[in-house]
């Protein structure tokens, strides 16, 4: 038998290229509290999508008439004039951006208006913005969405300057269309109205407390450039989802236009679901977004704390949490109620902020008793009455997905109670979790099919969400044949561009697929996880009409952006968010499972290093906690063709804060060809 060579070290030598602290500013009057330089500078910095300044300009000028062909690179001296009613140019920022636009321009002739329209996807460039306000127009034919455009009216020829007002901050876009509207009948034929643009600038409105938007506190680098770009697209998406607390989407929904001046929480910054929309706190989304944010942006989790606190502040008298934060304050979701509780665990795990936990603990206990009171006896399963969820079709009753989430809620509650010295509660929650596993397995697992049913009566639907969560949360032992069966069954849903979710037919949800890739990795199905990751996130990142910098909310199996068209979005395909943090699962997956480095106790007092190689040859990465920097690196040695195996062994090294304790699991490395 071929035995691999394993070289171990406790010190990693990384690139020592200096990090330049760029002259930047925070958002408006916000106090700067974020990091000022990268924790791990190196050649991987080239993959960071964040701009080097809070004030930026477009990169290219495109032609609207032919669907966005390149006219030229952006230069204030090379912008063609707009002449005639409806004449337009498209300005491409090269990636997802968001904030306040200023346009300086000169006109000749008579009166008119400068129009501004925004879109994330290239599909919807035109004289109206893509949809964001939530007042659906019943489709995007002829760009019939209700966001419309902004206008700066001018009455005379001369020099003009227009800056968007704060309520009209555009949270997420890549393309800005500038166009001229004029009544030529009011102008003399010898002097028709024309408009010459002399300058365009954008003040970035996200990550408000950071003066250096590139000051990432985590990094990931491998020999696979596509995986590197996917990791950083998740990180950048999360940056665009960290927003000033007074820039939430207005509610009630506007009938026309948009307004992003809703109050979201206390503090200066808060994490929301999407850059363009909904711009609200959604705790379910945070189940994926927060772990990804921690390993990439770092342990500056003020945005997460503010998001969780607003859920506690608006807790209902019966103990239930809203499904979403203000101003939306949507109610009646048992699953999102539990995600607030799981989010409490994640925040304290990463920060050790037990003072905050203790201040909210009575409300946490009330929330636990509220949801656990819905467990029916002697059945032993949660009976869901708050039926709102992530968009799946079937909700309510004794469904398997909310029971998987309840198990994770009880398991994390056990740790929270331990951290506060409440061993009585810890024991109670642990017993409840163990009992629940038995009930879930007895009533929803179909041994013949090898997967969990959607509920206690369904024999046709085997959902992606519940089966993925059963592996990730540990309802099923990771080394059991049961786990391998479920992992294999999940591949039944795969298409060339991702996994169709049976609980929302014809749709691909990168949110639920994030749970799936984490599930495969949890039980060691590395190649399977990387396969799904590449076909889903790689497909969107390389899509010519996407942002090519962020992760999308969802899409259809036919490759169109019509996610949820029949399930709440009224076939308004331009409404889809192209920068949605709930889809950032690969960012945490690549760090915690492929690199293999994760914390298992608060702040990383205890940690684990358990690499998974897959088809990769080199991976390194790291992150920061309040204790310091955690880094690791592994390298596959040269192939040994004579032995008929890929690789002659591997090198594994790590560097962690002094005084911490960790477990290193050495992979058995023999991949026969």
XYZ file of C-alpha atoms in Angstrom:
673
model
C 0.000 0.000 0.000
C 1.204 3.481 -0.850
C 1.814 5.532 2.312
C 1.847 9.310 1.862
C 4.485 11.565 3.277
C 3.088 14.029 5.808
C 5.102 17.062 6.873
C 3.737 19.087 9.768
C 4.629 22.472 11.157
C 3.135 24.935 13.602
C 4.378 28.005 11.740
C 3.239 29.233 8.362
C 5.333 31.669 6.342
C 3.118 33.902 4.220
C 3.831 36.719 1.833
C 5.120 39.769 3.628
C 4.147 42.283 0.977
C 3.148 45.501 2.728
C -0.467 46.568 3.059
C -1.044 50.114 1.985
C -3.422 52.034 4.222
C -5.319 53.959 1.592
C -6.590 57.459 2.192
C -10.280 56.738 2.531
C -13.212 57.858 4.581
C -16.160 56.324 6.346
C -19.748 56.980 5.332
C -20.826 60.579 5.890
C -20.799 61.403 9.628
C -20.354 57.800 10.800
C -17.522 57.216 13.284
C -14.833 54.927 11.854
C -14.555 51.767 13.961
C -13.453 49.161 11.420
C -9.969 47.864 10.648
C -7.646 50.071 8.624
C -5.475 47.447 6.935
C -5.642 43.842 5.813
C -4.712 41.224 8.371
C -3.073 38.929 5.789
C -1.693 40.967 2.868
C -0.486 39.008 -0.134
C -0.994 38.300 -3.841
C -4.546 37.112 -3.096
C -5.454 40.786 -2.571
C -5.965 40.941 -6.345
C -9.180 38.964 -5.851
C -10.745 41.546 -3.524
C -13.587 43.247 -5.383
C -13.925 46.134 -2.915
C -12.799 49.479 -4.357
C -9.722 51.252 -3.031
C -11.699 54.411 -2.311
C -15.196 55.281 -1.124
C -15.460 57.676 -4.079
C -15.211 55.937 -7.445
C -16.009 56.390 -11.137
C -17.284 54.035 -13.859
C -14.845 51.816 -15.739
C -16.498 51.641 -19.181
C -19.001 53.410 -21.432
C -21.512 51.160 -23.207
C -23.989 51.599 -26.039
C -27.627 51.150 -25.026
C -29.059 50.652 -28.516
C -27.333 47.322 -29.172
C -27.665 45.893 -25.671
C -24.503 47.204 -24.094
C -21.549 46.890 -26.457
C -18.357 48.654 -25.411
C -17.855 52.196 -26.684
C -14.705 52.977 -24.724
C -13.110 52.936 -21.333
C -14.435 55.662 -19.076
C -12.725 59.022 -19.284
C -14.339 62.353 -18.521
C -12.789 63.659 -21.740
C -14.175 60.894 -23.943
C -17.899 60.790 -23.159
C -20.024 61.228 -26.296
C -22.685 63.958 -25.981
C -26.373 63.115 -25.673
C -28.322 64.651 -28.535
C -32.035 64.249 -29.082
C -34.906 63.064 -26.948
C -34.253 59.620 -25.450
C -30.563 59.532 -26.324
C -28.657 57.529 -23.717
C -25.346 56.079 -22.600
C -24.688 53.239 -20.168
C -21.889 53.539 -17.624
C -20.508 50.269 -16.309
C -18.801 50.265 -12.900
C -17.381 46.800 -13.593
C -18.857 45.237 -10.450
C -21.676 45.623 -7.942
C -21.619 49.039 -6.276
C -24.108 51.192 -4.417
C -24.540 54.643 -2.940
C -25.026 58.240 -4.065
C -24.258 59.337 -7.645
C -23.162 62.833 -8.680
C -23.269 63.901 -12.345
C -21.715 67.130 -13.627
C -22.891 68.147 -17.090
C -23.345 71.000 -19.547
C -26.328 71.651 -21.812
C -26.981 73.703 -24.915
C -30.315 74.641 -26.442
C -33.548 74.569 -24.471
C -35.046 72.918 -21.409
C -34.993 69.223 -20.615
C -34.098 66.645 -18.009
C -31.205 64.337 -17.249
C -32.472 60.858 -16.342
C -30.688 58.251 -14.211
C -31.637 54.552 -14.241
C -29.907 51.710 -12.399
C -29.631 47.950 -12.758
C -27.585 45.124 -11.290
C -27.913 42.800 -14.302
C -27.106 43.765 -17.866
C -30.431 42.285 -19.006
C -32.303 45.325 -17.699
C -30.225 48.304 -18.817
C -32.526 50.990 -20.166
C -34.453 54.134 -19.316
C -36.023 52.580 -16.207
C -34.310 50.999 -13.221
C -34.616 47.364 -12.294
C -37.205 46.593 -9.648
C -36.521 47.047 -5.933
C -39.450 48.725 -4.173
C -41.591 45.590 -3.771
C -44.578 46.919 -5.709
C -44.465 44.347 -8.471
C -45.427 45.298 -11.991
C -46.373 41.822 -13.167
C -43.294 41.194 -15.245
C -40.410 43.015 -16.834
C -41.705 43.198 -20.401
C -40.787 46.635 -21.758
C -39.190 47.273 -18.363
C -42.535 47.864 -16.721
C -41.237 47.799 -13.142
C -42.225 50.659 -10.879
C -38.840 51.955 -9.723
C -38.581 54.143 -12.802
C -35.766 56.687 -12.948
C -34.493 59.816 -11.218
C -34.574 63.160 -13.042
C -32.699 66.430 -12.826
C -34.677 69.097 -14.675
C -32.938 72.049 -16.319
C -34.598 75.086 -17.881
C -31.694 76.819 -19.570
C -28.433 76.050 -21.277
C -25.399 76.090 -19.007
C -23.408 74.145 -16.443
C -25.264 71.824 -14.064
C -24.545 69.431 -11.221
C -26.877 66.812 -9.771
C -26.382 64.718 -6.618
C -28.944 62.136 -5.545
C -30.650 62.842 -2.231
C -30.153 60.318 0.580
C -33.638 58.719 0.413
C -32.899 57.770 -3.199
C -29.606 56.064 -2.384
C -29.384 53.088 -4.734
C -28.192 50.181 -2.656
C -26.998 47.894 -5.427
C -26.249 48.299 -9.121
C -23.530 47.747 -11.692
C -24.934 49.726 -14.625
C -26.010 53.381 -14.648
C -27.927 54.643 -17.687
C -27.871 58.407 -18.233
C -30.351 59.752 -20.773
C -31.727 63.015 -22.107
C -35.386 63.959 -22.222
C -36.290 67.104 -24.116
C -39.157 68.648 -26.016
C -37.491 69.563 -29.283
C -40.505 71.663 -30.296
C -39.466 74.177 -27.638
C -35.944 74.510 -29.077
C -34.933 76.406 -32.166
C -34.003 74.162 -35.070
C -30.608 75.829 -35.244
C -29.823 75.001 -31.615
C -31.306 71.643 -30.533
C -30.867 70.607 -26.926
C -27.761 68.566 -26.216
C -26.142 67.366 -23.006
C -22.430 66.798 -22.414
C -21.412 64.839 -19.322
C -18.180 66.092 -17.791
C -17.926 63.952 -14.657
C -19.610 60.999 -12.916
C -18.761 59.935 -9.383
C -20.234 57.547 -6.840
C -19.994 57.755 -3.063
C -20.052 54.145 -1.823
C -22.763 53.713 0.812
C -21.997 50.256 2.230
C -19.659 49.096 5.030
C -20.163 52.540 6.615
C -17.749 52.198 9.560
C -14.723 51.145 7.477
C -12.323 53.778 6.178
C -10.481 51.146 4.105
C -12.978 48.981 2.235
C -10.227 46.478 1.368
C -9.154 45.854 4.975
C -10.277 42.214 5.018
C -9.447 40.315 8.191
C -9.649 36.930 6.488
C -8.336 35.445 3.261
C -8.413 32.322 1.121
C -6.078 31.260 -1.670
C -5.779 28.052 -3.679
C -4.453 26.797 -6.988
C -8.018 27.064 -8.400
C -8.605 30.660 -9.477
C -12.341 30.160 -9.924
C -12.717 28.989 -6.320
C -10.686 31.987 -5.169
C -12.979 34.356 -7.047
C -16.071 32.632 -5.642
C -14.755 33.026 -2.080
C -14.140 36.738 -2.594
C -17.471 37.270 -4.374
C -19.188 36.022 -1.228
C -17.077 38.309 0.937
C -17.796 41.324 -1.265
C -21.515 40.553 -1.284
C -21.496 40.669 2.504
C -19.767 44.041 2.415
C -22.552 45.411 0.235
C -25.036 44.032 2.794
C -23.473 45.996 5.688
C -25.403 49.258 5.430
C -26.023 52.480 7.384
C -28.886 51.944 9.811
C -30.987 54.755 8.308
C -30.958 53.356 4.756
C -33.515 50.548 4.911
C -36.158 50.103 2.238
C -39.226 52.157 3.044
C -42.373 50.389 4.147
C -45.297 50.471 3.321
C -44.332 49.783 -0.274
C -44.249 52.771 -2.596
C -46.425 52.626 -5.699
C -43.679 54.247 -7.783
C -40.014 55.078 -7.352
C -37.997 53.897 -4.377
C -36.967 55.170 -0.960
C -34.114 53.790 1.128
C -34.532 55.921 4.238
C -36.135 53.425 6.617
C -34.784 52.967 10.158
C -33.312 49.484 10.550
C -31.733 49.385 14.007
C -29.724 51.350 16.515
C -26.030 51.946 15.895
C -24.194 52.941 12.730
C -24.172 49.718 10.707
C -26.359 46.634 10.333
C -26.401 43.515 8.165
C -29.337 43.208 5.759
C -30.407 40.583 3.247
C -29.452 42.301 0.003
C -27.736 45.399 -1.342
C -30.558 46.476 -3.662
C -33.409 44.889 -1.707
C -35.000 44.124 0.714
C -32.490 46.099 2.789
C -33.959 44.631 5.976
C -32.763 42.314 8.747
C -33.699 38.697 7.950
C -32.367 36.258 10.600
C -32.718 33.190 8.356
C -30.379 34.730 5.804
C -27.878 35.369 8.596
C -27.577 31.620 9.181
C -25.358 31.503 6.086
C -24.216 35.131 5.897
C -22.695 35.512 9.372
C -20.258 32.538 9.335
C -19.113 33.654 5.873
C -18.674 37.219 7.093
C -16.628 36.099 10.095
C -14.035 34.167 8.056
C -13.693 36.905 5.418
C -14.461 40.424 6.630
C -13.461 39.557 10.181
C -14.568 39.786 13.774
C -15.908 43.348 13.496
C -19.458 42.066 14.014
C -21.166 45.271 15.147
C -23.537 44.904 12.181
C -24.543 41.434 13.352
C -24.995 42.528 16.959
C -27.239 45.420 15.908
C -29.297 43.102 13.686
C -29.857 40.583 16.468
C -30.583 43.258 19.047
C -33.356 44.763 16.957
C -35.028 41.342 16.829
C -34.914 41.128 20.623
C -36.142 44.716 20.911
C -39.183 43.898 18.771
C -39.908 40.508 20.336
C -43.653 39.993 20.695
C -45.405 39.568 24.035
C -45.905 35.828 23.427
C -42.138 35.351 23.020
C -42.074 35.116 19.228
C -39.626 37.106 17.146
C -40.613 38.906 13.939
C -39.612 37.216 10.721
C -37.874 40.428 9.613
C -36.696 43.590 11.314
C -38.136 47.104 11.009
C -39.526 48.888 9.150
C -40.943 45.733 7.522
C -41.522 43.775 10.774
C -43.068 40.820 8.990
C -44.448 38.234 11.436
C -45.461 34.589 11.713
C -42.383 32.522 10.933
C -41.385 29.735 13.300
C -38.246 28.980 11.280
C -36.953 32.561 11.217
C -37.819 32.813 14.922
C -35.398 29.936 15.512
C -32.789 31.466 13.208
C -32.649 34.488 15.536
C -31.800 32.058 18.337
C -29.163 30.244 16.263
C -27.773 33.626 15.239
C -27.392 34.474 18.917
C -25.113 31.448 19.290
C -23.042 32.325 16.214
C -22.485 35.891 17.386
C -21.362 34.846 20.872
C -19.171 32.037 19.468
C -17.266 34.542 17.339
C -17.078 37.381 19.883
C -17.480 35.926 23.406
C -19.850 38.821 24.106
C -21.481 37.148 27.099
C -22.415 40.545 28.544
C -24.724 41.078 25.584
C -25.988 37.497 25.868
C -26.783 37.888 29.558
C -28.701 41.108 28.937
C -30.961 39.298 26.455
C -31.104 35.921 28.180
C -34.596 36.256 29.744
C -35.979 37.028 26.290
C -34.025 34.125 24.817
C -35.568 31.749 27.364
C -39.014 33.110 26.546
C -38.332 32.543 22.847
C -37.297 28.955 23.566
C -40.416 28.153 25.544
C -42.559 29.772 22.846
C -41.262 27.523 20.096
C -40.862 24.350 22.146
C -44.453 24.612 23.359
C -45.417 23.756 19.774
C -43.865 20.281 20.012
C -46.769 17.842 19.948
C -46.765 14.888 22.323
C -46.523 11.964 22.083
C -45.491 12.570 18.434
C -42.452 14.546 19.571
C -42.282 16.842 16.511
C -42.636 20.597 16.185
C -46.043 21.575 14.810
C -45.401 24.714 12.763
C -48.093 27.396 12.955
C -45.934 30.372 11.947
C -45.744 29.236 8.351
C -43.660 31.896 6.609
C -40.257 30.593 5.496
C -37.504 31.144 2.929
C -39.890 30.655 -0.093
C -40.446 26.893 -0.083
C -43.952 25.982 -1.206
C -45.158 23.595 1.499
C -44.975 24.978 5.037
C -46.644 24.249 8.352
C -47.483 21.105 10.271
C -44.864 18.530 11.221
C -42.520 19.299 8.332
C -38.984 17.935 8.498
C -37.121 21.192 7.715
C -38.329 23.211 10.748
C -37.666 20.200 12.963
C -34.061 20.083 11.717
C -33.793 23.775 12.578
C -35.322 23.130 16.011
C -32.650 20.499 16.636
C -29.909 23.021 15.806
C -31.658 25.574 18.019
C -31.659 23.169 20.969
C -28.069 22.097 20.351
C -26.778 25.678 20.236
C -28.967 26.583 23.235
C -27.124 23.909 25.202
C -23.837 25.723 24.575
C -25.290 29.157 25.341
C -26.652 27.933 28.669
C -23.273 26.377 29.506
C -21.511 29.665 28.751
C -23.749 31.416 31.270
C -23.279 28.696 33.873
C -26.882 27.499 33.554
C -26.209 23.771 33.678
C -29.847 23.081 34.541
C -31.009 24.573 31.252
C -28.122 23.053 29.336
C -29.153 19.590 30.489
C -32.816 20.230 29.661
C -32.051 21.487 26.156
C -29.695 18.568 25.503
C -32.334 16.006 26.490
C -34.891 17.730 24.278
C -32.476 17.629 21.333
C -31.777 13.923 21.760
C -35.479 13.129 21.979
C -36.198 15.215 18.890
C -33.664 13.299 16.773
C -35.504 10.068 17.508
C -38.856 11.588 16.549
C -37.506 13.107 13.319
C -35.976 9.808 12.238
C -38.956 7.675 13.203
C -41.565 9.846 11.510
C -39.903 11.427 8.462
C -37.040 9.188 7.293
C -37.821 6.829 4.417
C -35.328 3.978 4.582
C -36.401 2.630 1.195
C -35.629 5.897 -0.575
C -32.686 6.795 1.656
C -33.732 10.347 2.558
C -36.045 12.419 4.747
C -39.554 13.139 3.524
C -40.896 16.684 3.527
C -43.331 15.861 6.341
C -44.899 12.948 8.174
C -47.319 12.100 5.366
C -45.494 12.973 2.130
C -44.078 10.051 0.175
C -43.138 11.960 -2.984
C -41.189 15.022 -1.849
C -37.647 14.715 -0.483
C -36.577 18.310 0.136
C -33.133 19.750 -0.399
C -33.303 21.914 2.735
C -34.240 19.278 5.333
C -31.906 16.605 3.970
C -28.967 19.018 3.767
C -29.614 20.255 7.298
C -29.864 16.702 8.637
C -26.191 16.214 7.712
C -24.902 19.677 8.548
C -26.603 19.906 11.951
C -25.737 16.347 12.972
C -29.222 14.850 13.111
C -27.619 11.975 11.208
C -24.185 10.714 12.382
C -21.611 11.836 9.780
C -19.879 8.449 9.573
C -23.082 6.448 9.119
C -24.359 4.734 5.942
C -27.493 6.827 6.448
C -25.483 10.008 5.892
C -23.917 8.658 2.708
C -27.338 7.673 1.370
C -28.738 11.149 1.967
C -25.734 12.816 0.338
C -26.132 10.628 -2.738
C -29.884 11.247 -2.917
C -29.315 14.995 -2.918
C -27.539 14.647 -6.260
C -30.837 13.479 -7.801
C -31.784 17.172 -7.962
C -28.690 18.359 -9.810
C -28.796 20.137 -13.154
C -25.811 21.406 -15.181
C -26.119 24.822 -13.469
C -27.002 23.822 -9.912
C -29.401 21.842 -7.747
C -33.109 22.263 -8.388
C -34.844 22.463 -5.036
C -37.846 20.091 -5.025
C -39.644 22.201 -2.432
C -39.618 25.115 -4.918
C -39.735 23.414 -8.344
C -37.865 24.900 -11.315
C -35.802 27.076 -8.975
C -32.157 26.952 -7.930
C -31.562 28.455 -4.503
C -27.913 29.217 -3.671
C -29.165 29.755 -0.098
C -30.345 26.170 0.267
C -27.473 24.928 -1.900
C -25.138 26.581 0.619
C -26.509 24.159 3.209
C -26.037 21.329 0.734
C -22.347 21.972 0.017
C -21.743 22.321 3.765
C -23.629 19.053 4.281
C -21.509 17.111 1.774
C -18.341 18.496 3.350
C -19.548 17.602 6.846
C -19.543 13.915 5.920
C -16.368 14.053 3.812
C -17.918 14.100 0.329
C -15.392 16.676 -0.835
C -15.518 16.094 -4.592
C -19.308 16.172 -4.520
C -19.324 19.492 -2.667
C -16.784 21.088 -5.007
C -18.725 19.846 -8.016
C -21.938 21.526 -6.844
C -20.074 24.656 -5.795
C -18.489 25.117 -9.210
C -21.604 24.367 -11.244
C -23.727 26.784 -9.156
C -21.566 29.708 -8.056
C -19.124 29.348 -10.926
C -22.007 29.525 -13.402
C -23.268 32.829 -12.016
C -19.864 34.424 -11.425
C -18.968 33.818 -15.081
C -22.372 34.882 -16.429
C -21.854 37.791 -18.876
C -25.034 39.534 -17.705
C -24.450 39.213 -13.962
C -22.431 41.434 -11.663
C -19.356 39.142 -11.954
C -18.495 40.173 -8.402
C -21.282 39.029 -6.057
C -23.577 36.060 -5.322
C -27.163 36.011 -6.580
C -30.356 35.404 -4.595
C -31.543 32.649 -6.945
C -32.377 31.744 -10.542
C -34.347 29.247 -12.604
C -33.211 25.895 -13.937
C -33.516 27.298 -17.483
C -30.741 29.786 -16.685
C -32.934 32.890 -16.473
C -33.022 35.275 -13.531
C -36.718 34.622 -12.830
C -36.239 33.168 -9.344
C -39.499 32.801 -7.380
C -41.446 34.160 -10.339
C -44.581 32.221 -9.345
C -43.856 32.263 -5.613
C -44.208 35.839 -4.399
C -42.337 37.838 -7.054
C -45.178 38.217 -9.583
C -42.968 37.242 -12.537
C -40.966 40.463 -12.072
C -37.577 39.036 -13.065
C -35.714 42.311 -12.570
C -36.646 42.199 -8.861
C -34.091 39.474 -8.107
C -31.235 40.563 -5.862
C -27.807 40.019 -7.388
C -25.966 40.682 -4.113
C -27.632 38.509 -1.478
C -25.651 37.373 1.554
C -27.719 34.238 2.104
C -25.926 32.767 -0.930
C -22.399 33.251 0.479
C -22.067 29.698 1.816
C -18.962 28.828 -0.263
C -16.956 31.494 1.567
C -17.276 29.764 4.936
C -17.241 26.278 3.356
C -13.886 26.790 1.648
C -12.281 28.137 4.824
C -13.786 25.800 7.405
C -13.810 22.565 5.394
C -11.447 22.731 2.398
C -8.707 24.638 4.212
C -10.220 22.897 7.230
C -9.661 25.587 9.875
C -12.502 26.533 12.203
C -13.088 27.600 15.789
C -15.086 25.252 18.015
C -15.121 27.298 21.221
C -15.609 30.996 21.842
C -13.014 33.197 20.102
C -11.073 30.092 19.092
C -9.897 29.083 22.555
C -10.390 25.661 21.009
C -10.077 25.142 17.268
C -9.915 22.358 14.706
C -7.810 21.831 11.594
C -9.222 19.098 9.357
C -8.306 19.663 5.687
C -10.196 18.183 2.742
C -8.142 18.012 -0.441
C -10.601 17.124 -3.180
C -8.924 17.840 -6.523
C -6.898 20.795 -5.218
C -3.126 20.964 -4.816
C -2.627 23.981 -2.596
C -4.797 25.929 -0.156
C -4.018 28.534 2.461
C -6.132 30.950 4.440
C -6.844 32.548 7.755
C -9.075 34.717 9.891
C -8.930 36.828 13.038
C -10.672 36.660 16.407
C -10.231 38.725 19.549
C -7.364 36.381 20.462
C -5.376 37.040 17.291
C -4.689 35.520 13.882
C -5.464 31.936 12.865
C -3.699 30.667 9.720
C -3.185 27.357 7.978
C -1.749 26.028 4.727
C -1.518 22.687 2.982
C 0.302 21.558 -0.154
C 0.071 18.330 -2.110
C 3.526 17.052 -3.005
C 4.498 15.985 -6.529
C 2.505 13.192 -8.146
C 3.938 9.712 -7.790
C 3.091 8.111 -11.119
C 4.909 4.853 -10.330
C 2.689 4.240 -7.323
C -0.448 4.878 -9.405
C -1.624 7.486 -6.939
C -2.128 11.215 -7.105
C 0.494 12.860 -4.948
C 3.433 11.676 -2.908
C 1.995 13.070 0.304
C 1.303 16.509 1.672
C 2.602 19.294 3.855
C 0.364 20.815 6.514
C 1.230 23.828 8.648
C -0.591 26.235 10.923
C -0.111 29.275 13.113
C -2.546 30.116 15.919
C -2.610 32.420 18.968
C -0.579 31.310 21.960
C -2.614 29.644 24.686
C -5.262 28.168 22.393
C -5.778 24.431 21.989
C -6.687 22.599 18.824
C -7.338 19.246 17.236
C -5.535 18.412 13.996
C -7.102 15.633 11.930
C -4.668 14.287 9.347
C -6.369 13.194 6.121
C -5.540 9.785 4.713
C -4.182 10.805 1.331
C -4.273 8.175 -1.365
C -6.304 8.954 -4.457
C -5.960 6.059 -6.906
C -6.192 6.886 -10.601
